[in-house]
XYZ file of C-alpha atoms in Angstrom:
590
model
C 100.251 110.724 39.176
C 98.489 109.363 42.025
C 94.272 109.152 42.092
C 93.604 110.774 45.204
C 91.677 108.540 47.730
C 88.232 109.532 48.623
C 86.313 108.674 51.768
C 82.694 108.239 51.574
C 80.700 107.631 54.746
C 76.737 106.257 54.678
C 74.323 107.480 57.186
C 71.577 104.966 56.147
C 68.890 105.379 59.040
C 65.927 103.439 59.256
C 63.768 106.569 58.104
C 65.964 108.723 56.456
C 69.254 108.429 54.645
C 72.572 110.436 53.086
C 76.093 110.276 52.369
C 79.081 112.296 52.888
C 82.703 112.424 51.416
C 86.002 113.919 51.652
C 88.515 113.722 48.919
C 92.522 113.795 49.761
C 94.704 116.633 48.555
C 91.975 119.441 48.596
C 93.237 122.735 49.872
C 89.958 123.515 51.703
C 89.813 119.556 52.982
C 85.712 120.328 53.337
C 83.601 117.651 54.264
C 80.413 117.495 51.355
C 76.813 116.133 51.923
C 74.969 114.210 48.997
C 71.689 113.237 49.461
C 71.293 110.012 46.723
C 69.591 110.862 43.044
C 70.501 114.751 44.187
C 73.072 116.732 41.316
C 73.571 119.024 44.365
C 76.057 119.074 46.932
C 76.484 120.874 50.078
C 78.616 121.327 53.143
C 75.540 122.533 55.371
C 72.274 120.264 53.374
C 69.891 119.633 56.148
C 67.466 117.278 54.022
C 68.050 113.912 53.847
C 66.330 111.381 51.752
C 63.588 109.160 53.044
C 65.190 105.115 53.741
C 62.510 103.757 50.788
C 63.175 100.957 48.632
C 60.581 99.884 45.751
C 61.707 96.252 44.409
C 60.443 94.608 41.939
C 59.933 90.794 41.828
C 57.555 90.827 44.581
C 60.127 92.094 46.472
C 62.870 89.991 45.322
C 63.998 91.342 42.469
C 65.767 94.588 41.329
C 65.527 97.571 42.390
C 63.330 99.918 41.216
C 63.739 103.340 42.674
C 64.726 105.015 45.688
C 64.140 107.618 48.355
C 61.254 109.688 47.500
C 61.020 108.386 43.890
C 59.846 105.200 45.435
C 56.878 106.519 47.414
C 55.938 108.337 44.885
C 56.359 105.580 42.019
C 54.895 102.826 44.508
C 51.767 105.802 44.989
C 51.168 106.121 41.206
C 51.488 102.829 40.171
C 47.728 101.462 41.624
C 48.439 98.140 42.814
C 51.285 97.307 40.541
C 51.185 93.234 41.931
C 55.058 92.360 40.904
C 56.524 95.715 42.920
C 57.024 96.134 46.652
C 58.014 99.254 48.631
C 59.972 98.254 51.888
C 60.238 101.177 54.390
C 61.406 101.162 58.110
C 63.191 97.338 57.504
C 66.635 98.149 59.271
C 64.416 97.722 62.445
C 64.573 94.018 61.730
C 68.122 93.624 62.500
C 67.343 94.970 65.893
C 65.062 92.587 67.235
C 66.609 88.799 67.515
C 64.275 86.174 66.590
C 65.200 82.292 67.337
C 63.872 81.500 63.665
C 65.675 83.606 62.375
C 69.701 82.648 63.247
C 71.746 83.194 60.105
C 72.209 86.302 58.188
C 69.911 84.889 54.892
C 67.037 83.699 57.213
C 66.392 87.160 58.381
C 62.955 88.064 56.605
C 61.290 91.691 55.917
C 57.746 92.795 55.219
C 56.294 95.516 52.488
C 54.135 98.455 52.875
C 51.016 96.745 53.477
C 51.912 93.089 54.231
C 51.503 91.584 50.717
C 55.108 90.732 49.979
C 57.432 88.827 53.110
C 61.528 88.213 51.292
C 65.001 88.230 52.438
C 66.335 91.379 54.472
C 69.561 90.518 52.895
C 67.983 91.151 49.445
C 66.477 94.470 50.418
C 69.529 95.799 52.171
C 72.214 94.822 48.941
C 69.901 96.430 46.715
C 70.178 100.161 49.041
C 73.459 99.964 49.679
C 74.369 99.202 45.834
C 72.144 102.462 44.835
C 74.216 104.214 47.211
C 77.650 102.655 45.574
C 76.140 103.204 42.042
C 75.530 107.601 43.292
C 78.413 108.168 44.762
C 81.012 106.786 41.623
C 78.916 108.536 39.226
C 78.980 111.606 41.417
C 82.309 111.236 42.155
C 83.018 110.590 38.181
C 80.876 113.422 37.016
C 82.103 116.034 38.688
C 85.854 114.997 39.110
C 86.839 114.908 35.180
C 87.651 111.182 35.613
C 85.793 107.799 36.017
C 85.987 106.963 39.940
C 86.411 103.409 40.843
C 85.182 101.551 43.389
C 88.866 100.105 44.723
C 89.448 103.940 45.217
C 87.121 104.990 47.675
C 87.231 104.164 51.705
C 83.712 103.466 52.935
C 82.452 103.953 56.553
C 78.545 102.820 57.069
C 77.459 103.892 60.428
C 75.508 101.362 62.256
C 73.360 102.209 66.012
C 75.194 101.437 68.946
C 73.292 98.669 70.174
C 73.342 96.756 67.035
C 74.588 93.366 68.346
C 77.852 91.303 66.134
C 75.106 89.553 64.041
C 73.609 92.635 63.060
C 77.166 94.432 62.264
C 78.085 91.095 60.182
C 74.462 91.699 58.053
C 75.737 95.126 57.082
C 79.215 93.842 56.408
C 77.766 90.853 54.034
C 75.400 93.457 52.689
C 77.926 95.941 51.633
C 80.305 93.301 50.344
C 76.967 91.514 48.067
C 76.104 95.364 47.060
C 80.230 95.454 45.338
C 81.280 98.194 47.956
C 83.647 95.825 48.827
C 86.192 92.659 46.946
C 86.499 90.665 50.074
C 84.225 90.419 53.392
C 87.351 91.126 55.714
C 88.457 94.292 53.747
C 89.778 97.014 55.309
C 88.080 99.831 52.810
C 84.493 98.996 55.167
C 84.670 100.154 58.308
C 81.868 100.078 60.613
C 81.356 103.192 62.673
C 78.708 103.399 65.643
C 76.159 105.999 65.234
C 77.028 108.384 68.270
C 81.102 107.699 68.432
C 80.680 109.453 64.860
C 78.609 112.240 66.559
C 80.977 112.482 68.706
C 83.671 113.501 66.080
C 81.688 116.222 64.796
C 80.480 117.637 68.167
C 83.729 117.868 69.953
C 86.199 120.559 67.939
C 88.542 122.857 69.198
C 86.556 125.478 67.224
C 83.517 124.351 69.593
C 83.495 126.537 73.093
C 81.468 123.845 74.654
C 84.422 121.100 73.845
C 87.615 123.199 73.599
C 88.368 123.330 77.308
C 86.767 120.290 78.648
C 89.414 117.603 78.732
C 88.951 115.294 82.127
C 85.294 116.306 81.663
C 82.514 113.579 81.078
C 80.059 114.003 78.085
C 76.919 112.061 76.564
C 75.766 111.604 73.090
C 72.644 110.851 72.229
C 71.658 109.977 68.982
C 67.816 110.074 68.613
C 66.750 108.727 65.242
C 64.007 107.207 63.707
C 64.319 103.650 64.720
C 66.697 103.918 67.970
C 67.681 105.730 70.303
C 71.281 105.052 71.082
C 73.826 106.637 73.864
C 77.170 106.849 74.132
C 79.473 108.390 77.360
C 83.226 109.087 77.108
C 85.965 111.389 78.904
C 87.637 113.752 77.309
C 91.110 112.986 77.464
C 92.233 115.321 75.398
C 91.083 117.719 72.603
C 93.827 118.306 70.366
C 94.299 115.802 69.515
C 91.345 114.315 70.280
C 91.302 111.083 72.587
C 88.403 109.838 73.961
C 87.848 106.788 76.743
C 84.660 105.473 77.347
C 83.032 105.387 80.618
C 79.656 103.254 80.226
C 79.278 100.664 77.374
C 76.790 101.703 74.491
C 73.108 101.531 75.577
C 69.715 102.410 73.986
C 66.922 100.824 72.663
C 63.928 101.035 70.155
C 62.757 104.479 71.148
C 63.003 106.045 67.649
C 60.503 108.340 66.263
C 58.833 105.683 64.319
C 57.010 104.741 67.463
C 55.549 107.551 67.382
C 53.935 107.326 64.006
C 53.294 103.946 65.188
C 51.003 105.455 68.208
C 49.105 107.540 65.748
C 48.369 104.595 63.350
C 46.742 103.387 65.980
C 44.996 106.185 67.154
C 43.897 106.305 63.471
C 42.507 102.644 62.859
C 40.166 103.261 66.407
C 38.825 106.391 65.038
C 38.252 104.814 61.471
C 37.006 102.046 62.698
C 36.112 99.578 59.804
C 37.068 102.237 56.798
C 40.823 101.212 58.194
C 40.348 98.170 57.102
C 39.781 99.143 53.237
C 42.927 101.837 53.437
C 45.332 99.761 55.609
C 47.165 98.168 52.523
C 46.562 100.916 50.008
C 48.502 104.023 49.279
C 46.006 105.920 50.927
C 47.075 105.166 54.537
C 50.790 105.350 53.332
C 49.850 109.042 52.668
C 47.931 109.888 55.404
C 50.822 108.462 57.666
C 53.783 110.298 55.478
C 51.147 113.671 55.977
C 51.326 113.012 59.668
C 54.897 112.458 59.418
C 55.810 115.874 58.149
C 53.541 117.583 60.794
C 54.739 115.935 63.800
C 58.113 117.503 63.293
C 56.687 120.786 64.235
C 54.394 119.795 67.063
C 55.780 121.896 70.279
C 54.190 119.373 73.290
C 51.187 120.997 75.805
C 52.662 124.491 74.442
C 51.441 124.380 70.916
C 48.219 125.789 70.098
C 44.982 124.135 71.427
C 44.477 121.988 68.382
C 46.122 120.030 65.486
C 44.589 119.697 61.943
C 44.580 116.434 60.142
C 43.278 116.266 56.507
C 41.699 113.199 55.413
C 40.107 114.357 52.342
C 41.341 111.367 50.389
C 38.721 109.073 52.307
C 36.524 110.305 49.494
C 37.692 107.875 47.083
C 36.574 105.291 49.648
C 32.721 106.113 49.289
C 33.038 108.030 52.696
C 31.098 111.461 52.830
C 30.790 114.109 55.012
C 28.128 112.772 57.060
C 30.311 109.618 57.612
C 33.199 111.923 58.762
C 30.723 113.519 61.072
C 29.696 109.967 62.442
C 33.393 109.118 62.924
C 33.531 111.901 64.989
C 30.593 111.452 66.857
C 31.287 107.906 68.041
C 34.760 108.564 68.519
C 34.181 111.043 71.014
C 31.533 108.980 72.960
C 32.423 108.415 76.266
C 35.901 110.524 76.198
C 36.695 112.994 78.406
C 36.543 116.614 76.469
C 40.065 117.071 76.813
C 40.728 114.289 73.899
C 37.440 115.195 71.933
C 38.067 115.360 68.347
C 36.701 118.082 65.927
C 36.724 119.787 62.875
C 34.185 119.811 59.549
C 34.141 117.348 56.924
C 37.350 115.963 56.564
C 39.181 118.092 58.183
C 39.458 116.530 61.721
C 41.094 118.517 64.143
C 43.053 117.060 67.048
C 43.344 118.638 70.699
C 46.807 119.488 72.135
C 46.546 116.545 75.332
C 45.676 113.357 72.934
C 48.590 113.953 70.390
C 50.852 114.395 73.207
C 49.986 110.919 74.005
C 51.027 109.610 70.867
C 54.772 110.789 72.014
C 54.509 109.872 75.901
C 55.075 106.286 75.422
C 58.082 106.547 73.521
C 59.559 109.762 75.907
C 59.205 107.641 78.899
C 61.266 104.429 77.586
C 64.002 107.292 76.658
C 63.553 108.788 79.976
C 63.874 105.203 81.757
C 66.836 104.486 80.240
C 68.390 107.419 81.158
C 68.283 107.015 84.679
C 69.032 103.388 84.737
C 72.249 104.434 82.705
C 72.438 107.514 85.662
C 71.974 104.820 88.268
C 73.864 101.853 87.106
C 76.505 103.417 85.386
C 79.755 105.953 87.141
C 78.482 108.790 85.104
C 78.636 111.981 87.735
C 79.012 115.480 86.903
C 78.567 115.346 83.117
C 79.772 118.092 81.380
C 77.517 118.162 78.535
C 74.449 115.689 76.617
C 74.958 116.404 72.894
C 71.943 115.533 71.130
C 71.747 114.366 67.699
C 69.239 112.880 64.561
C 66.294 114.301 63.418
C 63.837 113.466 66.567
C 66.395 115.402 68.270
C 64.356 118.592 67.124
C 61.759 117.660 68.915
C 61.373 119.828 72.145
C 59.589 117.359 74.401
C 62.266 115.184 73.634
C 64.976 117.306 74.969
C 63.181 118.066 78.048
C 62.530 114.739 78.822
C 66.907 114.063 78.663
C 67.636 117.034 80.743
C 65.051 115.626 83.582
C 66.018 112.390 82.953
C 69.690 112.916 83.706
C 68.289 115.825 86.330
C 70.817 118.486 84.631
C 70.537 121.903 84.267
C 69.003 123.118 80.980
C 72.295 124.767 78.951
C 74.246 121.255 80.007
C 71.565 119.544 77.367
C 73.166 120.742 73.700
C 71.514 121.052 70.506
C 73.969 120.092 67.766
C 74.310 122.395 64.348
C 72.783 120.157 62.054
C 71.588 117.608 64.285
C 70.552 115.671 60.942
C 74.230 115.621 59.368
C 75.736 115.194 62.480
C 76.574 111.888 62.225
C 77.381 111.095 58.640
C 79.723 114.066 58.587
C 81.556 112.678 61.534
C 81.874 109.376 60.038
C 83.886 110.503 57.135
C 85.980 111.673 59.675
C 86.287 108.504 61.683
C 88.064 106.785 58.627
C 91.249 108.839 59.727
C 90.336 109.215 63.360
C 89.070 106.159 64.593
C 92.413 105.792 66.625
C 90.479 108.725 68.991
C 88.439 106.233 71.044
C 91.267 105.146 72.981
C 89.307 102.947 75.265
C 85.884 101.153 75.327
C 84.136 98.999 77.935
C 82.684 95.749 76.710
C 79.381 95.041 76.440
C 79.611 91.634 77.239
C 81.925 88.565 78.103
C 83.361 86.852 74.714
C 84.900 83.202 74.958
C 85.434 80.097 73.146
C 84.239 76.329 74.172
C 86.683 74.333 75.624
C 87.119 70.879 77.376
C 87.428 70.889 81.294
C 89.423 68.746 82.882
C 86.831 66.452 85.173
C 86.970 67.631 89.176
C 85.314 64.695 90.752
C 84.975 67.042 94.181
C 83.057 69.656 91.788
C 79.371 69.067 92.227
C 78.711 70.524 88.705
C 81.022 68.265 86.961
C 79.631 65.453 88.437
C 75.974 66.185 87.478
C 77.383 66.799 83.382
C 79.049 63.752 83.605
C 75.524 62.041 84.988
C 74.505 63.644 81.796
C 76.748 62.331 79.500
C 78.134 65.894 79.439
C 81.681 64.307 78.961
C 84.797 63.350 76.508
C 88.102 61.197 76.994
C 91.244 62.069 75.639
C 94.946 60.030 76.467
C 92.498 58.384 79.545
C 91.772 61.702 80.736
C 88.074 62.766 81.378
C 87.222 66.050 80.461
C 83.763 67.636 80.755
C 82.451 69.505 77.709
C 81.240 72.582 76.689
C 83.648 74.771 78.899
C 83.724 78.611 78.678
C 87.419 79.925 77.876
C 86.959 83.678 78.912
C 88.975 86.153 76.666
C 87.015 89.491 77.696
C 84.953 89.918 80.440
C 81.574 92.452 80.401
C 82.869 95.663 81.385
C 86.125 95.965 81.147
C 88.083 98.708 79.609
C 89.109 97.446 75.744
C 92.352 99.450 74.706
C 91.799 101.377 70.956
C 91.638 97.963 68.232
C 90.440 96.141 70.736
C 91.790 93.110 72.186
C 93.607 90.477 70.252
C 93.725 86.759 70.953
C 95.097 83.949 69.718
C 94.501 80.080 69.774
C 96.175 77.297 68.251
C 93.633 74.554 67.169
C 94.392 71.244 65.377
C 92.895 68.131 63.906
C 92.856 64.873 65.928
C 92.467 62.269 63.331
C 94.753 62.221 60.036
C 91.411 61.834 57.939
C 90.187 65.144 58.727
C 90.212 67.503 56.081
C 88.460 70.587 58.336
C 87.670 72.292 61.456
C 85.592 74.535 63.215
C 85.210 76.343 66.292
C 82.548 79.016 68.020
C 82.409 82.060 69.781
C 80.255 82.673 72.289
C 78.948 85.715 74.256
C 77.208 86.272 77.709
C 75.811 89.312 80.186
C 77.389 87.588 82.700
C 81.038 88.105 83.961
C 81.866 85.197 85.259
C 80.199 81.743 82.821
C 81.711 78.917 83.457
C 79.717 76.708 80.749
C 79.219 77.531 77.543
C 75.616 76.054 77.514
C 74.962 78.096 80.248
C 71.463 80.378 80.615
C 72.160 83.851 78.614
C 75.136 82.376 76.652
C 74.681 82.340 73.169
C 76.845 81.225 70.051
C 77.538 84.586 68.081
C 79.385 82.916 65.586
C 80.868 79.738 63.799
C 84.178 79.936 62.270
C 84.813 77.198 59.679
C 87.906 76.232 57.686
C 89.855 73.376 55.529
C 93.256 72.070 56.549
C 95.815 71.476 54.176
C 96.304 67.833 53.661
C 99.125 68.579 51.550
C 101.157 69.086 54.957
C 102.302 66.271 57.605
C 99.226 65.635 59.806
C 101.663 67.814 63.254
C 101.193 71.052 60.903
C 98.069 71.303 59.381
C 97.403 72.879 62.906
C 96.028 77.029 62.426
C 96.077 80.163 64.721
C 92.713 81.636 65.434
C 92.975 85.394 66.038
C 90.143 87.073 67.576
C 89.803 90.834 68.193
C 87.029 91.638 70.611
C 86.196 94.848 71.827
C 86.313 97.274 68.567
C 83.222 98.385 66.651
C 83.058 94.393 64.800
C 84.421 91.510 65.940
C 86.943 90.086 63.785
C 88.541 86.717 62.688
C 91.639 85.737 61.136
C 92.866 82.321 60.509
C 96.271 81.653 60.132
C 98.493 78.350 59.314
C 101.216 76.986 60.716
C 103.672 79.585 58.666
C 101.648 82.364 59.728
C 100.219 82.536 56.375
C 96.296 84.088 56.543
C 93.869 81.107 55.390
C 91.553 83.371 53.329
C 88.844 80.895 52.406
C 88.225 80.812 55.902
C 84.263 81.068 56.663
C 82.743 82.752 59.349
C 79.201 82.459 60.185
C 77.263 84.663 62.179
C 74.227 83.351 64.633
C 72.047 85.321 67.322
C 70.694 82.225 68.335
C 71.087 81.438 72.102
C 73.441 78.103 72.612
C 71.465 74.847 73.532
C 70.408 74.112 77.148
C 70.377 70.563 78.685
């Protein structure tokens, strides 16, 4: 009898994390949310655990506990010197760092600074709890021990993660055991709000069930980004989508909002900060603040906002010091953003924790219009809005003015939270939907030019020394072969190219070539301003074969949620110690 296949999709946000799964064969074919270390299981859970790792090692060794457990064991544990808790760290796979180029050189930081390691290291030990949950889950409670080659994994990753990025996650899951191979086809990759999109537009959904040749948005506001998505609706049944502006976004996530506060926080604490600001104290406070915010209703809740800092007593503060806090805090303010309150109970007005939000609302609201402006999006049919900062009702007013739309074209998702890792199970089966997407930017390989002398450009390399020579020939170097251009529309799996390369001596017992990737439409060099190398493929030639065949086919498929390689020989055969390394460094410049 056959094991029925499951599918298990990750959700694992920068904040807060979950996992979902569908198992073939059931009559009632429901999809199930697990939140990790949980024994229950529900299609409707709205709580998700918080993204926490505690390592021990300094950081660099195994895992110690996860999710809440973490917090809590990093909180009771009183300087425990050989463990570090690591919170927030996918947010270091969105900003792209020269020094850091190559997926093992990308570095993360504890709670509190002490402890700097390998992302890498962090994100294999997560994603291996997660593996570790779901069999034993999946074992427990279906009579039969689960194995790992049986399940289909989807791990959703935000829109504007860039190929390096992707490739982490990939190398991550592989390290973690999710997966035998790097290239395996049980991972796929799913973008944040194309699987939001799955769960948002049903034929069961009145919003959705009519609309096809109508535009619609989906934004997916989470804790570390904000990303956005636009597609037609092609059809509904079955559902085909084609996209109509290329992912966009940015780093507008909740998070910077609890950053704002922090801040707030170390001025009005002046030098006490100081004594808290690597302690579990301020980890606390800031998790305290955390739970509030989710409930703060803008310039319409009530006049003020209570913050309890009662465990400042353990730093020798009293509540004369609290009242001196206050007192020099409010010096020189305007009333409006006095603060209050007895002892250590400090109470907040109503205009200054707005501000802690308005930073953060108008980068969202920004990038809305440029998208509005820049983009052909007219006449959209409807925003869906997902992720847990999507709750937040400034937030949603700030969208609807942003794309100036009437409020009941601005949708609030059931389940805004689950939202996306329910529709990621589905995109295992249904990734076929997103018929079409544009491409976010041109992808080519280097190439030799042959030398124009009337070409004032080749003329100034070849002053340079820019050049080669092949059979007498002169060719100038570094040439950009174009195989997709920023843009344009990418049919569903992308676009696939091909490109024979071979060795040129008989000695040679390898080869390599890179991929590069530009905003522009139009490079000609590869060396070019904005063009970057994105990746390195490596791989040996078999000097078993006469030297006219030990020639291979690089196939490259741009345009689909990763970019993919596959090296093949001269028989067509798929070279599987084939290498590729992924860089976000930006290409040299002469």
């Amino acid at each position: 009898m056959a094991v029925p296949e499951t599918v298990v999709a990750i959700d694992f946000g920068t904040t807060r994390s979950a996992w979902a799964y569908q198992v073939s064969g059931q009559a009632d074919n429901k999809i199930l949310v697990k939140i990790p270390a949980s024994a229950d299981t529900s299609p409707s859970s709205t709580i998700k655990t918080e993204t926490a790792a505690l390592i021990g090692g300094r950081g660099s060794g195994g895992l110690v506990s996860f999710g809440p457990a973490a917090i809590e064991d990093y909180a009771a544990s009183d300087h425990v010197a050989d463990q570090a808790l690591f919170r927030w760290f996918k947010f270091d796979l969105c900003e792209s760092r020269t020094d850091q180029t190559e997926v093992g050189s990308v570095m993360t930081e504890s709670v509190g600074g002490q402890h700097t390691v390998p992302l890498l290291g962090v994100m294999t030990a997560s994603l291996r709890y997660f593996k570790e949950d779901v069999l034993a889950f999946l074992s427990r409670t279906g009579g039969r021990t689960v194995d790992v080659n049986s399940v289909n994994w989807v791990l959703t990753v935000p829109a504007i993660y860039d190929d390096f990025a992707k490739r982490f996650m990939r190398q991550a899951a592989y390290e973690a055991g999710m997966i035998d191979r790097m290239n395996s086809t049980r991972l796929r990759l799913c973008l944040e709000p194309e699987a939001a999109c799955l769960a948002a537009i049903t034929t069961d959904n009145p919003l959705t069930s009519n609309a096809e040749g109508k535009n619609m948005m989906v934004i997916d506001c989470g804790g570390g980004t904000v990303d956005i998505t636009a597609h037609k609706i092609i059809s509904v049944e079955p559902l085909t989508l084609e996209e109509v502006a290329a992912p966009d976004g940015g780093l507008f996530g909740s998070t910077r909002v609890d950053n704002a506060f922090r801040v707030w926080l170390k001025g009005f604490l002046g030098e006490k900060f100081q004594e808290i600001e690597t302690t579990r104290t301020l980890l606390s406070i800031m998790m305290s603040w955390e739970r509030k915010k989710a409930t703060f209703q803008g310039l319409d809740s009530a006049a003020v906002w209570r913050l309890n800092l009662s465990e400042l007593a353990g730093y020798d503060v009293t509540n004369q010091d609290m009242e001196n806090l206050r007192r020099s805090y409010n010096d020189g303010k305007p009333s409006s953003l006095f603060v209050g309150g007895e002892k250590f109970n400090v109470t907040l007005p109503t205009t200054l924790v707005t501000s802690f939000f308005t930073p953060t609302l108008q980068k969202i609201a920004e990038c809305l219009r440029r998208i509005k402006r820049e983009s052909q999006l007219h006449d959209l049919h409807r925003v869906f809005v997902v992720g847990g900062f999507s709750r937040c009702p400034m937030l949603r007013e700030v969208i609807r003015n942003g794309l100036d739309l009437p409020a009941g074209r601005v949708v609030d998702v059931h389940e805004p939270d689950l939202a996306i890792v329910k529709g990621a199970v589905m995109y295992f089966d249904r990734s076929t939907s997103f018929n079409s997407r544009k491409a976010r930017y041109t992808y080519g390989t280097g190439f030799a030019v042959p030398f124009d002398d009337s070409n004032a450009e080749h003329r100034r390399r070849r002053a340079a020394g820019l050049v080669s020579h092949h059979d007498g020939k002169v060719h100038v170097s570094n040439g950009f072969s174009i195989y997709i251009r920023k843009g344009d529309d990418i049919p569903e799996g992308g676009i696939l190219k091909r490109r024979r390369y071979g060795p040129l001596k008989k000695s040679q017992t390898s080869m390599s070539f890179a991929v590069y990737c530009t905003s522009e439409r139009n490079p000609s060099f590869a060396d070019e301003n904005g063009c970057f190398e994105v990746g390195r493929v490596s791989f040996p030639l078999d000097m078993t074969k006469e030297f006219q065949k030990r020639g291979i086919v690089g196939e490259m498929t741009f345009g689909g949620p990763e970019l993919t390689v596959k090296i093949v020989d001269h028989e067509e055969r798929e070279i599987t110690d084939a290498v590729m390394i992924m860089s976000r460094a930006p290409a040299p410049t002469y």
